Amino acid sequence: MTANMQEWANQLCENRQFGSKMTDSKYFTTTKKGEIFELKAELNSDKKEKKKEAVKKVIASMTVGKDVSALFPDVVNCMQTDNLELKKLVYLYLMNYAKSQPDMAIMAVNTFVKDCEDPNPLIRALAVRTMGCIRVDKITEYLCEPLRKCLKDEDPYVRKTAAVCVAKLHDINAQLVEDQGFLDTLKDLISDSNPMVVANAVAALSEIAESHPSSNLLDLNPQTINKLLTALNECTEWGQIFILDCLANYTPRDDRESQSICERVTPRLSHANSAVVLSAVKVLMKFMEMLPKDLDYYGTLLKKLAPPLVTLLSAEPELQYVALRNINLIVQRRPEILKHEMKVFFVKYNDPIYVKLEKLDIMIRLASQANIAQVLAELKEYATEVDVDFVRKAVRAIGRCAIKVEQSAERCVSTLLDLIQTKVNYVVQEAIVVIKDIFRKYPNKYESVIATLCENLDSLDEPEARAAMIWIVGEYAERIDNADELLESFLEGFHDESTQVQLQLLTAIVKLFLKKPTETQELVQQVLSLATQDSDNPDLRDRGYIYWRLLSTDPVAAKEVVLAEKPLISEETDLIEPTLLEELICHIGTLASVYHKPPSAFVEGSRGVQHKRLPGSAGSGESVESPESGSTAVASGVPPAVIPSQDLLGDLLNLDLTPTTTTGPPAPSSAVQMGAMDLLGGGLDSLMGDESEPPPVPLRTDTHQSPQPPHHSPSPPDYSPTELGGDLGGSPAMTAGFGAPAAAVPPSFTAPVSGGLDDLFDLGGGVGMPMGAYVPPKMLWLPAMKAKGLEISGTFGRRAGVVQMEMTLTNKAMSVMTDFAIQFNRNSFGLAPAGPLQVLTPVSPNQSIEAVLPLSTVGPVMKMEPLNNLQVAVKNNIDVFYFSCQYPISMLFVEDGKMERQVFLATWKDIPNENESKFQLNDCHLNSDAASGKLQGSNIFTIAKRTVEGQDMLYQSMKLTNGIWVLAELRAQAGNPNYTVSLRCRAPEVSQCVFQSYEAVLKN
């Protein structure tokens, strides 16, 4: 062993000496013709030095993009050498060209096998590393034996290299790795005595587990965690990152174990590598959730977290930016960590703009009554900078401080007025925008500054500032003597204004009219005419018609609607949604924490992605999986099995194929009677109750018989209901006139909802109109050559609530076909013919006939693989024929599958997190409303819609014929053709089929 180590050391010294004597740049300068032939000769030379020089020239040519694949056999011959440097070069060439020359690459297999038994551990490791990089299926099976030996090699350097090789091989051929037992060997390496072997084993298992989220490869338990923490102190910085990331996926049993892990991870906070620091912060942020806040150690840990985060801000600007994006998340979750470190985030004159903007954002988040004075002094200074974007953000920040810290509001308004006096155009405009928000937060407090604002009215040229100023004039019209003149000045160029300004101007003039009706009748007539008759913007036109109709029919109601008291705006409008924030905290130190988006939003691929969540707080009674608190309304018993699973004993040959006598679909009967069980265990039914929905109140349609308007109200143009409805987007509620009673609104959309997930549904609305059920195109089910000339193609559909099998029967035989009958084998959802197969006339040779078979869902049930598989027997006068087909599960979605909101929320919370499946739906070029409309046509109902940071989230429900409920969350980003679909169901087996239905409906 000593001799081997000595040889290894000597070779390393030789390599270093060789590198110091000469430079390799000369290999990149040659441009001779006929070079390949010369290189071929040199590669076959007997002199070792000449051979090495030739291989270097080949690698240089390969590096600059020349095709030197013709030299493959000659370079491979050079593998038979003891020179480590030459071997490395040959392996480099092999990795590059093995894919394009797989047959030639097999020549190198023997050398690999031989090198894996070389006495020099460096060569053994080099061989196994190269094996993992050659992505050729033909070769992989030959490499299993050498890899197995290297995984149990006496040298830790070889073992750690082999561990990574398993992950690479798994990516090429997962089944081979599982069959050969490499995964078990990899798990054993976690107990290895060498910390770097442990780190690489963890890295390899994590990589494999990421591509197969359902597999439980990293079975973390206290014993394994202890081994990882022991290795953490001794391995390299990248090894520490792998181990810390693995620790972050572990959920401690109790607060004592959580504290123990935190104590052993805390020393990593002082590491020189910022990636190690962030990984350690991630682990501590997660495990802190389980520590009681009154624990002394909790306060100590908070104090220990601040210095390393501050230290990260002394690095290069790029690293600072990454650190600031992560700190932004940490401050939103636990502002107390950095509450005394405000000065660190003050902007330096030489900071790049992207660092300045991030620091500014964190300053606002940390602003409090204790430090507001110094924050405002800083912000006022920033507002005089030369960078326009930064100045705008600084002015907005002053407004955010006023809204966040009430005691500072007066000082903030005073600071903003000082900035307006500078008369710098963009500063004035930003100040007016934020003062509007301050008025919203503190009504009847700072309106004395309106006169100063009006002085700057002529200098406003940005839509947002103009809209803000118009809002102020309209809102406080009774305090401004010349409000009508001010608004009229905006009206002169109405059609040149942006939509935002036009809408605000319309509302402001209607407010003014309701406050001063006698003076502004002409002005309101003018704006309503401009909005409804001269505009082609549907939003503006609709709002104009609504105001016009309100004013003409019931001015008192108009006053109550338009001049209603406005809710106060919230302190922090740009906080990340709590569930998303929890997921991002679990991804600190990764790209997700820089983008502030979950990995599923930017990582391509349709594999199921696991959502990460923080564990429940200590003593809160929350489950580790679910962060939502409070009791749920649904009883959480053990759910019954999705479908009774039996052995497939029944054979189609035993089926009775005599035609049944029923002539239509049977009356619906209980699905539970037939064995298809209600997965919610009756909990949902008890929530929904047995009360039938009250009939809708009929809407008034006599639009021409509205009461006469008061003398000062403008009269609307005399449109027919159809014309008016057309202008309003065809909405029947609009066509019916504006006097429709409130009872017509579905109760589920007016009922108050509160707490946790409930807040998601306060913004529901704007869901698309249904477009009709999706029916897949017909497929060939039974080819003529397998059925003595009978060819059957078909599809499934749901029409008027009835499931149908639609077939085309083609006779390609020479004789007439008659006496058709059909029978199904037992299947997952109890599908059975609801009547005989109606082929009323004989089918002549070369004739095709269409047949529609209504289906019932109360037949015998047996779980199939796949779940939507259907085995069919068709009989005619010639013989009995068998085939199987797959039906789209969407045809089993029933028409009453729309849940009430409260029931949806309770059910979503009650279904365990493990039952959630996540899928990526690629290349779907529809906006969320169009997608919602398409899905509703197939009985996938949108309960609510919410938009967060440009991302639309649709919450949907559907119910299968056997009583299974499936809940869904569909995420769509404007301009991004990739959707994310999350499905929750008590029977997760159906999720894959449901996702396939989403894909089919949205892509066709």
Short mmCIF file of C-alpha atoms in Angstrom, two decimals, residues 357 360 382-383 387-398 425-427 429-431 433-434 461-462 464-465:
data_model
loop_
_atom_site.label_atom_id
_atom_site.label_comp_id
_atom_site.label_asym_id
_atom_site.label_seq_id
_atom_site.Cartn_x
_atom_site.Cartn_y
_atom_site.Cartn_z
CA LEU A 357 -33.32 48.07 -4.88
CA LEU A 360 -34.43 49.28 -0.07
CA TYR A 382 -31.90 58.62 -1.69
CA ALA A 383 -34.65 60.71 -3.32
CA ASP A 387 -30.56 57.11 -10.73
CA VAL A 388 -34.21 57.65 -11.74
CA ASP A 389 -35.42 54.10 -10.97
CA PHE A 390 -33.82 54.18 -7.55
CA VAL A 391 -35.29 57.60 -6.75
CA ARG A 392 -38.79 56.40 -7.72
CA LYS A 393 -38.42 53.36 -5.47
CA ALA A 394 -37.16 55.55 -2.62
CA VAL A 395 -40.19 57.88 -2.87
CA ARG A 396 -42.52 54.86 -2.91
CA ALA A 397 -40.66 53.52 0.12
CA ILE A 398 -41.48 56.70 2.07
CA ASN A 425 -41.00 65.80 -12.51
CA TYR A 426 -40.62 62.09 -11.75
CA VAL A 427 -40.28 62.75 -8.00
CA GLN A 429 -45.38 62.05 -9.86
CA GLU A 430 -44.24 59.25 -7.55
CA ALA A 431 -45.08 61.38 -4.51
CA VAL A 433 -49.09 58.18 -6.28
CA VAL A 434 -48.02 57.36 -2.70
CA ASP A 461 -47.60 62.96 -17.77
CA GLU A 462 -47.43 59.37 -16.46
CA GLU A 464 -50.31 56.13 -12.85
CA ALA A 465 -49.72 59.65 -11.51
#
